[in-house]
Amino acid sequence: MFYQNRKIPLYVIASLLFGLKTYIVYRFIFNIELDNAMQEIILFINPFVSAFLVFALSIWFKEKRQLKFTRYAMLIGSLILYFNLVFYRNFTDFLTIPVLFQGSNAADLGSSVMALIHIPDILLFLDVAIVWYLSKKYGTALSVSYHKRNKVLAFSLSVAFLMGNYILAEIERPQLLQRTFDREYLVKNIGIFNYHIYDIVQQSKSKAQRVFADGNELAEIEDYINNNTTDNSKSDMFGIAKDKNVIFISLESMQSFVINNTLHGEEITPFLNDLVEDSYYFENFYHQTEQGKTSDSEFLVETGLYPLPSGAVFFTHGQNEYNSTTEILKNNGYTSNVFHANNKSFWNRDVMYDNLGIDKFYDVESYDVNDENSVGWGLKDKPFFDQSIKYLEDLPEPYYSRFITLTNHYPFDLDPEDATIDKFDSNSKTLNQYFQTVRYTDEAIKEFFSDLKASGEYEDSIIVLMGDHYGISDFHDKAMAQYLDKEEITPYDHIQLQRVPFIIHIPGQDGKVMSEVAGQIDVKPTLTHLLGIDDSDDLSFGTDLFGENRKGYIALRDGSFISNDYIYTKDQCFNRSTGELIAAETEGITDDEHTKQENACQPIEEKVAKELSYSDQIIYGDLFRFHDFKNENEETNESKNESE
């Protein structure tokens, strides 16, 4: 048929097949939110527009080369789409250039990657097989030989389609390419392949920022920080833990919905539930990580800056100058160390830790790891804490020690003999297993507290526990809705699920449940405040959680925010206390009142955008190299010593 009429060239067949496949992946595999008919139309047309733009390039080649170009373009495009799909299944996000340069992490992922690959995925390469078959069977009969004018016409047509797609996207979301905090919006409006091209351009621009930075940019940023995030007041909690050791436990993938909650009638986290009773527990504490996940949470705690919109700062800007929590504490007599039974190079920690001023990293080489005491990502949490105590006891005091757990990590595997609660029963294997590994970590923390008391380290320390990031992505919304007994997980619910535990346990203190909105960016000033350390010279975007002059909102990396009154996400403004969409009901209110409601989130939205932009400028431009924190801290300490 193809040979006889030659009406359907291979590049057209490839465009139609690849466009259709891409749309199916967008619509039914990626969990992309569609809010209106315009978004549905754009989502449908952009796969075909992108496919035609690429495959139409083949007409500029000779007939045999056309077939080869089409075949390999089909294969490469399918691999790019599939790699994004595998990444999306775990992170509900899309690949970026910095993430690709973090490929050294892949060797350590083990079962995590295998759990993301599904046998039916082979169907996503069916169109590749069809194109290869047709090109081999019919050969140059499927090629075209256009005059130059027709080639230019075809190219112009593909560009016109692309511009039409972009115009529709701009109508649906004005300033699309200027408001790039949310990669889902970019993929939804311009397609995953155009998004990758845009990402390459953005990364090139960010690399140039450091070259052209001269430090003058800091004046405006300092002014903003001093007027909006700095709180120099001293609450009753200031210095309450002066000169005490700091034991900081990073709870891998632990979200707040498991705290004081049950499964099969049993408490999921019985020890943490008890610990909350005599600790300062922040029930509205949100993780603020992005693609760097655990390393992003470390970055937030150490610097009080936001992570980058793509990639992990630990990788992309590990050599920058920072004024870390570690360095501030070191200037006040503390030693510092991190305990984590993983390869020292994972997330580029060996480089970044040295740059942050951390004295010692107890990595996997410091532990006895074997088949019996490891699962999933490595050493189980119970032997991890058990083997760490001997190191902790030998540390000079006061010390600042961070522990990073591993067992409650995707895909949440656990040996049957370690499981002390039954699995959940849903369509999500991930969520079903999650509760068992959470319970195991809870039991490991309980044993660690007992060891701290037995070793004598407990009384002279404050113990901070923090969830590092979410464990259950919105790829598992159906199962999560089942557990939470909801009809569906709304954008409002999704933001609320970004809450992670944050517990400050000070032996001898009664503690309190704190309900104000808080986030990981606030940890640094909160710690220095409790330890009685003056951090007035620091430049960060967090505020002391015990202070009275808090800024009243928490920014997430995608531009969403949580304030005292509102939750803003995906261009929607919700009432924080009720979850209702602002201005959804217009009956009985005036036009002015309706306009006021619609704009309720706008003032904070603008501040969040500015704050994220300032933080990015600091990192991309390495601006702290122009600011001498060390001398300022030394001057502060000298004045302090003279007064004593």
PDB file of C-alpha atoms in Angstrom, residues 435-551:
ATOM      1  CA  PHE A 435       3.818   1.708  57.338  1.00  0.00           C
ATOM      2  CA  GLN A 436       6.055  -1.231  58.206  1.00  0.00           C
ATOM      3  CA  THR A 437       9.298   0.639  57.593  1.00  0.00           C
ATOM      4  CA  VAL A 438       7.986   3.705  59.448  1.00  0.00           C
ATOM      5  CA  ARG A 439       7.216   1.477  62.453  1.00  0.00           C
ATOM      6  CA  TYR A 440      10.702  -0.059  62.244  1.00  0.00           C
ATOM      7  CA  THR A 441      12.335   3.387  62.286  1.00  0.00           C
ATOM      8  CA  ASP A 442      10.146   4.360  65.246  1.00  0.00           C
ATOM      9  CA  GLU A 443      11.397   1.301  67.143  1.00  0.00           C
ATOM     10  CA  ALA A 444      14.995   2.117  66.189  1.00  0.00           C
ATOM     11  CA  ILE A 445      14.618   5.651  67.601  1.00  0.00           C
ATOM     12  CA  LYS A 446      13.219   4.203  70.834  1.00  0.00           C
ATOM     13  CA  GLU A 447      16.256   1.939  71.210  1.00  0.00           C
ATOM     14  CA  PHE A 448      18.567   4.840  70.418  1.00  0.00           C
ATOM     15  CA  PHE A 449      17.046   6.956  73.192  1.00  0.00           C
ATOM     16  CA  SER A 450      17.596   4.073  75.619  1.00  0.00           C
ATOM     17  CA  ASP A 451      21.229   3.822  74.504  1.00  0.00           C
ATOM     18  CA  LEU A 452      21.695   7.585  74.889  1.00  0.00           C
ATOM     19  CA  LYS A 453      20.446   7.400  78.472  1.00  0.00           C
ATOM     20  CA  ALA A 454      22.583   4.356  79.286  1.00  0.00           C
ATOM     21  CA  SER A 455      25.706   5.996  77.840  1.00  0.00           C
ATOM     22  CA  GLY A 456      25.219   9.267  79.714  1.00  0.00           C
ATOM     23  CA  GLU A 457      24.814  11.317  76.504  1.00  0.00           C
ATOM     24  CA  TYR A 458      21.115  12.023  76.985  1.00  0.00           C
ATOM     25  CA  GLU A 459      21.043  14.566  79.831  1.00  0.00           C
ATOM     26  CA  ASP A 460      23.602  16.940  78.327  1.00  0.00           C
ATOM     27  CA  SER A 461      21.977  17.029  74.889  1.00  0.00           C
ATOM     28  CA  ILE A 462      19.008  18.347  73.010  1.00  0.00           C
ATOM     29  CA  ILE A 463      17.606  15.897  70.476  1.00  0.00           C
ATOM     30  CA  VAL A 464      16.014  17.167  67.278  1.00  0.00           C
ATOM     31  CA  LEU A 465      14.070  14.883  64.954  1.00  0.00           C
ATOM     32  CA  MET A 466      12.956  16.003  61.499  1.00  0.00           C
ATOM     33  CA  GLY A 467      11.348  14.294  58.511  1.00  0.00           C
ATOM     34  CA  ASP A 468      13.558  15.053  55.524  1.00  0.00           C
ATOM     35  CA  HIS A 469      10.973  14.927  52.710  1.00  0.00           C
ATOM     36  CA  TYR A 470       7.822  13.132  51.599  1.00  0.00           C
ATOM     37  CA  GLY A 471       7.829   9.355  51.257  1.00  0.00           C
ATOM     38  CA  ILE A 472       4.596   8.873  49.332  1.00  0.00           C
ATOM     39  CA  SER A 473       4.365  10.907  46.143  1.00  0.00           C
ATOM     40  CA  ASP A 474       1.085  11.938  44.541  1.00  0.00           C
ATOM     41  CA  PHE A 475       1.603   9.086  42.098  1.00  0.00           C
ATOM     42  CA  HIS A 476      -0.084   7.068  44.874  1.00  0.00           C
ATOM     43  CA  ASP A 477      -2.973   9.466  45.501  1.00  0.00           C
ATOM     44  CA  LYS A 478      -5.670   6.829  45.059  1.00  0.00           C
ATOM     45  CA  ALA A 479      -4.198   4.626  47.789  1.00  0.00           C
ATOM     46  CA  MET A 480      -3.536   7.622  50.029  1.00  0.00           C
ATOM     47  CA  ALA A 481      -7.137   8.761  49.653  1.00  0.00           C
ATOM     48  CA  GLN A 482      -8.209   5.267  50.680  1.00  0.00           C
ATOM     49  CA  TYR A 483      -6.073   5.371  53.838  1.00  0.00           C
ATOM     50  CA  LEU A 484      -7.187   8.882  54.788  1.00  0.00           C
ATOM     51  CA  ASP A 485     -10.812   7.973  54.007  1.00  0.00           C
ATOM     52  CA  LYS A 486     -11.169  10.701  51.398  1.00  0.00           C
ATOM     53  CA  GLU A 487     -12.835  10.619  48.003  1.00  0.00           C
ATOM     54  CA  GLU A 488      -9.733  12.083  46.384  1.00  0.00           C
ATOM     55  CA  ILE A 489      -6.519  13.928  47.162  1.00  0.00           C
ATOM     56  CA  THR A 490      -7.046  17.553  46.158  1.00  0.00           C
ATOM     57  CA  PRO A 491      -4.257  20.095  45.551  1.00  0.00           C
ATOM     58  CA  TYR A 492      -5.007  21.391  49.071  1.00  0.00           C
ATOM     59  CA  ASP A 493      -4.605  17.865  50.496  1.00  0.00           C
ATOM     60  CA  HIS A 494      -1.380  17.410  48.560  1.00  0.00           C
ATOM     61  CA  ILE A 495       0.164  20.459  50.243  1.00  0.00           C
ATOM     62  CA  GLN A 496      -0.986  19.297  53.663  1.00  0.00           C
ATOM     63  CA  LEU A 497       0.693  15.957  53.012  1.00  0.00           C
ATOM     64  CA  GLN A 498       4.023  17.799  52.698  1.00  0.00           C
ATOM     65  CA  ARG A 499       4.044  18.157  56.480  1.00  0.00           C
ATOM     66  CA  VAL A 500       6.850  16.215  58.132  1.00  0.00           C
ATOM     67  CA  PRO A 501       7.560  15.647  61.837  1.00  0.00           C
ATOM     68  CA  PHE A 502       9.694  18.218  63.621  1.00  0.00           C
ATOM     69  CA  ILE A 503      10.357  17.469  67.281  1.00  0.00           C
ATOM     70  CA  ILE A 504      12.723  19.274  69.656  1.00  0.00           C
ATOM     71  CA  HIS A 505      13.301  17.251  72.803  1.00  0.00           C
ATOM     72  CA  ILE A 506      15.066  19.019  75.659  1.00  0.00           C
ATOM     73  CA  PRO A 507      15.521  16.771  78.721  1.00  0.00           C
ATOM     74  CA  GLY A 508      13.871  18.395  81.709  1.00  0.00           C
ATOM     75  CA  GLN A 509      11.474  20.495  79.609  1.00  0.00           C
ATOM     76  CA  ASP A 510       7.764  19.676  79.464  1.00  0.00           C
ATOM     77  CA  GLY A 511       7.368  20.626  75.836  1.00  0.00           C
ATOM     78  CA  LYS A 512       4.391  21.926  73.877  1.00  0.00           C
ATOM     79  CA  VAL A 513       2.495  21.398  70.624  1.00  0.00           C
ATOM     80  CA  MET A 514       3.219  24.340  68.320  1.00  0.00           C
ATOM     81  CA  SER A 515       0.590  25.036  65.655  1.00  0.00           C
ATOM     82  CA  GLU A 516       2.127  27.941  63.733  1.00  0.00           C
ATOM     83  CA  VAL A 517       3.251  27.221  60.167  1.00  0.00           C
ATOM     84  CA  ALA A 518       6.939  26.313  60.035  1.00  0.00           C
ATOM     85  CA  GLY A 519       9.449  24.825  57.647  1.00  0.00           C
ATOM     86  CA  GLN A 520      12.923  23.397  57.293  1.00  0.00           C
ATOM     87  CA  ILE A 521      14.336  26.798  56.442  1.00  0.00           C
ATOM     88  CA  ASP A 522      13.552  27.863  60.026  1.00  0.00           C
ATOM     89  CA  VAL A 523      15.679  25.169  61.671  1.00  0.00           C
ATOM     90  CA  LYS A 524      18.992  27.046  61.513  1.00  0.00           C
ATOM     91  CA  PRO A 525      17.878  30.216  63.383  1.00  0.00           C
ATOM     92  CA  THR A 526      15.842  28.095  65.797  1.00  0.00           C
ATOM     93  CA  LEU A 527      18.850  25.991  66.782  1.00  0.00           C
ATOM     94  CA  THR A 528      21.150  28.976  67.277  1.00  0.00           C
ATOM     95  CA  HIS A 529      18.421  30.673  69.341  1.00  0.00           C
ATOM     96  CA  LEU A 530      18.028  27.658  71.663  1.00  0.00           C
ATOM     97  CA  LEU A 531      21.805  27.435  72.062  1.00  0.00           C
ATOM     98  CA  GLY A 532      22.044  31.126  72.969  1.00  0.00           C
ATOM     99  CA  ILE A 533      24.173  32.001  69.927  1.00  0.00           C
ATOM    100  CA  ASP A 534      23.907  35.430  68.356  1.00  0.00           C
ATOM    101  CA  ASP A 535      23.238  34.952  64.634  1.00  0.00           C
ATOM    102  CA  SER A 536      22.338  38.573  63.836  1.00  0.00           C
ATOM    103  CA  ASP A 537      25.070  38.681  61.165  1.00  0.00           C
ATOM    104  CA  ASP A 538      23.700  35.659  59.327  1.00  0.00           C
ATOM    105  CA  LEU A 539      21.924  35.930  55.995  1.00  0.00           C
ATOM    106  CA  SER A 540      19.129  33.389  55.695  1.00  0.00           C
ATOM    107  CA  PHE A 541      15.445  33.236  54.849  1.00  0.00           C
ATOM    108  CA  GLY A 542      14.275  31.442  57.987  1.00  0.00           C
ATOM    109  CA  THR A 543      13.089  32.798  61.327  1.00  0.00           C
ATOM    110  CA  ASP A 544      13.291  31.474  64.874  1.00  0.00           C
ATOM    111  CA  LEU A 545      10.270  29.241  65.516  1.00  0.00           C
ATOM    112  CA  PHE A 546      10.011  30.468  69.105  1.00  0.00           C
ATOM    113  CA  GLY A 547      10.195  34.146  68.186  1.00  0.00           C
ATOM    114  CA  GLU A 548       7.254  36.521  68.064  1.00  0.00           C
ATOM    115  CA  ASN A 549       8.219  38.316  64.850  1.00  0.00           C
ATOM    116  CA  ARG A 550       7.810  35.458  62.396  1.00  0.00           C
ATOM    117  CA  LYS A 551       7.086  36.196  58.753  1.00  0.00           C
TER     118      LYS A 551
END
